[in-house]
Amino acid sequence: MYKFLFLVLALSLSFACEKASSDDDVTPGGTDVVISTGTFINGAHATSGTAKLIKDKDGKKFLLLENFKSDPGPDVRLYLATSLKDDDYTEITKTVTNGNVRLAVPGTAKDSQKFVLVWCEQFTVLFGSAELK
């Protein structure tokens, strides 16, 4: 009985010590299609990195942020918008994370929304943006 418990514990620890799959690799998979790409530019704050809009084999859209970096702020969100304003947009996330990130695009997003905005909702300030082309 103890040998069995020891074996289960040893296997559990070995899996726990393995390197977890990394979120650092957000490159499109073999069946993903890159629809458009843009480079972030500064707004009121330093913002950098690349945004890619992709479609997977099931037709679902995702926004890939590669080497993304933006200053922190209160209530910073990520939008897909038709312009650099926050008047015709789809919210992608309420939590903006630096690094390499893959985010699902809601089905309500419009094809005319070609700008990725890093937007501070609390102060209505554009931190930075990327135009998807």
PDB file of C-alpha atoms in Angstrom:
ATOM      1  CA  MET A   1       0.000   0.000   0.000  1.00  0.00           C
ATOM      2  CA  TYR A   2       2.776   2.432   0.958  1.00  0.00           C
ATOM      3  CA  LYS A   3       4.690   1.603  -2.217  1.00  0.00           C
ATOM      4  CA  PHE A   4       1.613   2.519  -4.256  1.00  0.00           C
ATOM      5  CA  LEU A   5       1.161   5.852  -2.420  1.00  0.00           C
ATOM      6  CA  PHE A   6       4.854   6.611  -2.813  1.00  0.00           C
ATOM      7  CA  LEU A   7       4.651   5.875  -6.544  1.00  0.00           C
ATOM      8  CA  VAL A   8       1.615   8.156  -6.947  1.00  0.00           C
ATOM      9  CA  LEU A   9       3.342  10.920  -4.976  1.00  0.00           C
ATOM     10  CA  ALA A  10       6.559  10.554  -6.991  1.00  0.00           C
ATOM     11  CA  LEU A  11       4.672  10.727 -10.294  1.00  0.00           C
ATOM     12  CA  SER A  12       2.706  13.757  -9.110  1.00  0.00           C
ATOM     13  CA  LEU A  13       5.876  15.571  -8.152  1.00  0.00           C
ATOM     14  CA  SER A  14       7.584  14.735 -11.438  1.00  0.00           C
ATOM     15  CA  PHE A  15       4.660  16.214 -13.394  1.00  0.00           C
ATOM     16  CA  ALA A  16       4.602  19.264 -11.138  1.00  0.00           C
ATOM     17  CA  CYS A  17       8.310  19.836 -11.731  1.00  0.00           C
ATOM     18  CA  GLU A  18       8.045  19.632 -15.515  1.00  0.00           C
ATOM     19  CA  LYS A  19       8.099  22.896 -17.358  1.00  0.00           C
ATOM     20  CA  ALA A  20       4.529  24.031 -17.883  1.00  0.00           C
ATOM     21  CA  SER A  21       3.425  24.875 -21.392  1.00  0.00           C
ATOM     22  CA  SER A  22       4.491  28.423 -22.024  1.00  0.00           C
ATOM     23  CA  ASP A  23       2.230  31.302 -22.896  1.00  0.00           C
ATOM     24  CA  ASP A  24       5.333  32.894 -24.393  1.00  0.00           C
ATOM     25  CA  ASP A  25       4.631  31.184 -27.709  1.00  0.00           C
ATOM     26  CA  VAL A  26       1.513  32.752 -29.192  1.00  0.00           C
ATOM     27  CA  THR A  27       2.537  32.408 -32.818  1.00  0.00           C
ATOM     28  CA  PRO A  28      -0.262  31.257 -35.092  1.00  0.00           C
ATOM     29  CA  GLY A  29      -0.591  27.482 -35.355  1.00  0.00           C
ATOM     30  CA  GLY A  30      -0.353  25.508 -38.586  1.00  0.00           C
ATOM     31  CA  THR A  31      -4.043  25.886 -39.410  1.00  0.00           C
ATOM     32  CA  ASP A  32      -4.415  29.495 -38.189  1.00  0.00           C
ATOM     33  CA  VAL A  33      -4.718  32.240 -40.780  1.00  0.00           C
ATOM     34  CA  VAL A  34      -3.283  35.687 -40.087  1.00  0.00           C
ATOM     35  CA  ILE A  35      -5.942  38.195 -41.158  1.00  0.00           C
ATOM     36  CA  SER A  36      -4.074  41.396 -40.320  1.00  0.00           C
ATOM     37  CA  THR A  37      -1.065  42.700 -38.406  1.00  0.00           C
ATOM     38  CA  GLY A  38      -0.147  45.986 -36.752  1.00  0.00           C
ATOM     39  CA  THR A  39       2.610  47.517 -34.647  1.00  0.00           C
ATOM     40  CA  PHE A  40       1.758  49.375 -31.446  1.00  0.00           C
ATOM     41  CA  ILE A  41       2.606  53.049 -31.231  1.00  0.00           C
ATOM     42  CA  ASN A  42       2.597  55.331 -28.227  1.00  0.00           C
ATOM     43  CA  GLY A  43      -0.411  57.327 -27.196  1.00  0.00           C
ATOM     44  CA  ALA A  44      -0.255  59.082 -23.830  1.00  0.00           C
ATOM     45  CA  HIS A  45       2.023  56.302 -22.536  1.00  0.00           C
ATOM     46  CA  ALA A  46       4.813  54.132 -23.896  1.00  0.00           C
ATOM     47  CA  THR A  47       3.286  51.161 -25.735  1.00  0.00           C
ATOM     48  CA  SER A  48       5.087  48.672 -27.978  1.00  0.00           C
ATOM     49  CA  GLY A  49       4.769  45.241 -29.556  1.00  0.00           C
ATOM     50  CA  THR A  50       2.840  43.617 -32.377  1.00  0.00           C
ATOM     51  CA  ALA A  51      -0.841  42.737 -32.710  1.00  0.00           C
ATOM     52  CA  LYS A  52      -2.099  40.020 -35.057  1.00  0.00           C
ATOM     53  CA  LEU A  53      -5.705  39.190 -35.780  1.00  0.00           C
ATOM     54  CA  ILE A  54      -5.997  35.505 -36.662  1.00  0.00           C
ATOM     55  CA  LYS A  55      -8.724  33.014 -37.497  1.00  0.00           C
ATOM     56  CA  ASP A  56      -8.415  29.390 -36.424  1.00  0.00           C
ATOM     57  CA  LYS A  57      -9.616  26.308 -38.322  1.00  0.00           C
ATOM     58  CA  ASP A  58     -13.039  26.604 -36.651  1.00  0.00           C
ATOM     59  CA  GLY A  59     -13.473  30.218 -37.799  1.00  0.00           C
ATOM     60  CA  LYS A  60     -12.911  31.704 -34.327  1.00  0.00           C
ATOM     61  CA  LYS A  61     -10.920  34.927 -34.208  1.00  0.00           C
ATOM     62  CA  PHE A  62      -8.112  35.676 -31.791  1.00  0.00           C
ATOM     63  CA  LEU A  63      -5.928  38.677 -31.106  1.00  0.00           C
ATOM     64  CA  LEU A  64      -2.274  37.792 -30.601  1.00  0.00           C
ATOM     65  CA  LEU A  65      -0.075  40.276 -28.771  1.00  0.00           C
ATOM     66  CA  GLU A  66       3.623  39.622 -29.262  1.00  0.00           C
ATOM     67  CA  ASN A  67       6.306  41.321 -27.158  1.00  0.00           C
ATOM     68  CA  PHE A  68       3.561  43.631 -25.915  1.00  0.00           C
ATOM     69  CA  LYS A  69       4.416  46.260 -23.340  1.00  0.00           C
ATOM     70  CA  SER A  70       2.399  49.157 -21.980  1.00  0.00           C
ATOM     71  CA  ASP A  71       2.534  51.245 -18.852  1.00  0.00           C
ATOM     72  CA  PRO A  72       0.183  50.166 -16.077  1.00  0.00           C
ATOM     73  CA  GLY A  73      -2.736  52.342 -15.144  1.00  0.00           C
ATOM     74  CA  PRO A  74      -6.129  52.268 -13.506  1.00  0.00           C
ATOM     75  CA  ASP A  75      -8.862  50.512 -15.449  1.00  0.00           C
ATOM     76  CA  VAL A  76      -6.770  49.868 -18.599  1.00  0.00           C
ATOM     77  CA  ARG A  77      -8.575  47.763 -21.197  1.00  0.00           C
ATOM     78  CA  LEU A  78      -8.019  46.436 -24.684  1.00  0.00           C
ATOM     79  CA  TYR A  79     -10.494  47.328 -27.440  1.00  0.00           C
ATOM     80  CA  LEU A  80     -10.936  46.656 -31.138  1.00  0.00           C
ATOM     81  CA  ALA A  81     -12.270  49.921 -32.592  1.00  0.00           C
ATOM     82  CA  THR A  82     -13.094  51.629 -35.885  1.00  0.00           C
ATOM     83  CA  SER A  83     -10.916  54.644 -35.000  1.00  0.00           C
ATOM     84  CA  LEU A  84      -8.609  55.936 -32.277  1.00  0.00           C
ATOM     85  CA  LYS A  85     -11.650  56.978 -30.241  1.00  0.00           C
ATOM     86  CA  ASP A  86     -13.687  54.881 -27.857  1.00  0.00           C
ATOM     87  CA  ASP A  87     -17.016  55.412 -29.607  1.00  0.00           C
ATOM     88  CA  ASP A  88     -17.369  52.285 -31.807  1.00  0.00           C
ATOM     89  CA  TYR A  89     -15.477  49.448 -30.182  1.00  0.00           C
ATOM     90  CA  THR A  90     -15.614  45.877 -28.932  1.00  0.00           C
ATOM     91  CA  GLU A  91     -13.957  45.166 -25.611  1.00  0.00           C
ATOM     92  CA  ILE A  92     -11.426  42.346 -25.840  1.00  0.00           C
ATOM     93  CA  THR A  93     -10.334  42.286 -22.196  1.00  0.00           C
ATOM     94  CA  LYS A  94     -10.602  44.317 -19.000  1.00  0.00           C
ATOM     95  CA  THR A  95      -7.136  43.189 -17.946  1.00  0.00           C
ATOM     96  CA  VAL A  96      -4.125  44.180 -20.037  1.00  0.00           C
ATOM     97  CA  THR A  97      -1.105  41.919 -19.613  1.00  0.00           C
ATOM     98  CA  ASN A  98       2.410  42.590 -20.886  1.00  0.00           C
ATOM     99  CA  GLY A  99       4.214  39.891 -22.825  1.00  0.00           C
ATOM    100  CA  ASN A 100       2.888  37.409 -25.359  1.00  0.00           C
ATOM    101  CA  VAL A 101      -0.859  36.931 -25.087  1.00  0.00           C
ATOM    102  CA  ARG A 102      -3.590  35.190 -27.083  1.00  0.00           C
ATOM    103  CA  LEU A 103      -7.078  36.659 -26.563  1.00  0.00           C
ATOM    104  CA  ALA A 104     -10.410  35.492 -27.953  1.00  0.00           C
ATOM    105  CA  VAL A 105     -12.232  38.081 -30.052  1.00  0.00           C
ATOM    106  CA  PRO A 106     -15.967  38.210 -29.292  1.00  0.00           C
ATOM    107  CA  GLY A 107     -18.303  37.341 -32.144  1.00  0.00           C
ATOM    108  CA  THR A 108     -19.772  40.843 -31.841  1.00  0.00           C
ATOM    109  CA  ALA A 109     -16.574  42.407 -33.217  1.00  0.00           C
ATOM    110  CA  LYS A 110     -16.985  44.105 -36.603  1.00  0.00           C
ATOM    111  CA  ASP A 111     -14.690  43.711 -39.608  1.00  0.00           C
ATOM    112  CA  SER A 112     -14.477  47.533 -39.688  1.00  0.00           C
ATOM    113  CA  GLN A 113     -12.758  47.551 -36.261  1.00  0.00           C
ATOM    114  CA  LYS A 114      -9.159  47.779 -37.439  1.00  0.00           C
ATOM    115  CA  PHE A 115      -7.565  49.525 -34.446  1.00  0.00           C
ATOM    116  CA  VAL A 116      -6.363  47.818 -31.276  1.00  0.00           C
ATOM    117  CA  LEU A 117      -6.627  50.367 -28.463  1.00  0.00           C
ATOM    118  CA  VAL A 118      -4.970  50.248 -25.069  1.00  0.00           C
ATOM    119  CA  TRP A 119      -7.507  52.430 -23.321  1.00  0.00           C
ATOM    120  CA  CYS A 120      -7.799  53.799 -19.777  1.00  0.00           C
ATOM    121  CA  GLU A 121     -11.547  53.791 -19.230  1.00  0.00           C
ATOM    122  CA  GLN A 122     -11.392  55.703 -15.937  1.00  0.00           C
ATOM    123  CA  PHE A 123      -9.647  58.753 -17.434  1.00  0.00           C
ATOM    124  CA  THR A 124     -10.632  58.249 -21.116  1.00  0.00           C
ATOM    125  CA  VAL A 125      -6.992  58.191 -22.191  1.00  0.00           C
ATOM    126  CA  LEU A 126      -5.475  56.302 -25.123  1.00  0.00           C
ATOM    127  CA  PHE A 127      -2.301  54.650 -23.831  1.00  0.00           C
ATOM    128  CA  GLY A 128      -1.337  53.321 -27.276  1.00  0.00           C
ATOM    129  CA  SER A 129      -2.696  51.689 -30.404  1.00  0.00           C
ATOM    130  CA  ALA A 130      -1.987  49.416 -33.344  1.00  0.00           C
ATOM    131  CA  GLU A 131      -3.655  49.685 -36.746  1.00  0.00           C
ATOM    132  CA  LEU A 132      -4.364  46.257 -38.196  1.00  0.00           C
ATOM    133  CA  LYS A 133      -3.583  46.065 -41.933  1.00  0.00           C
TER     134      LYS A 133
END
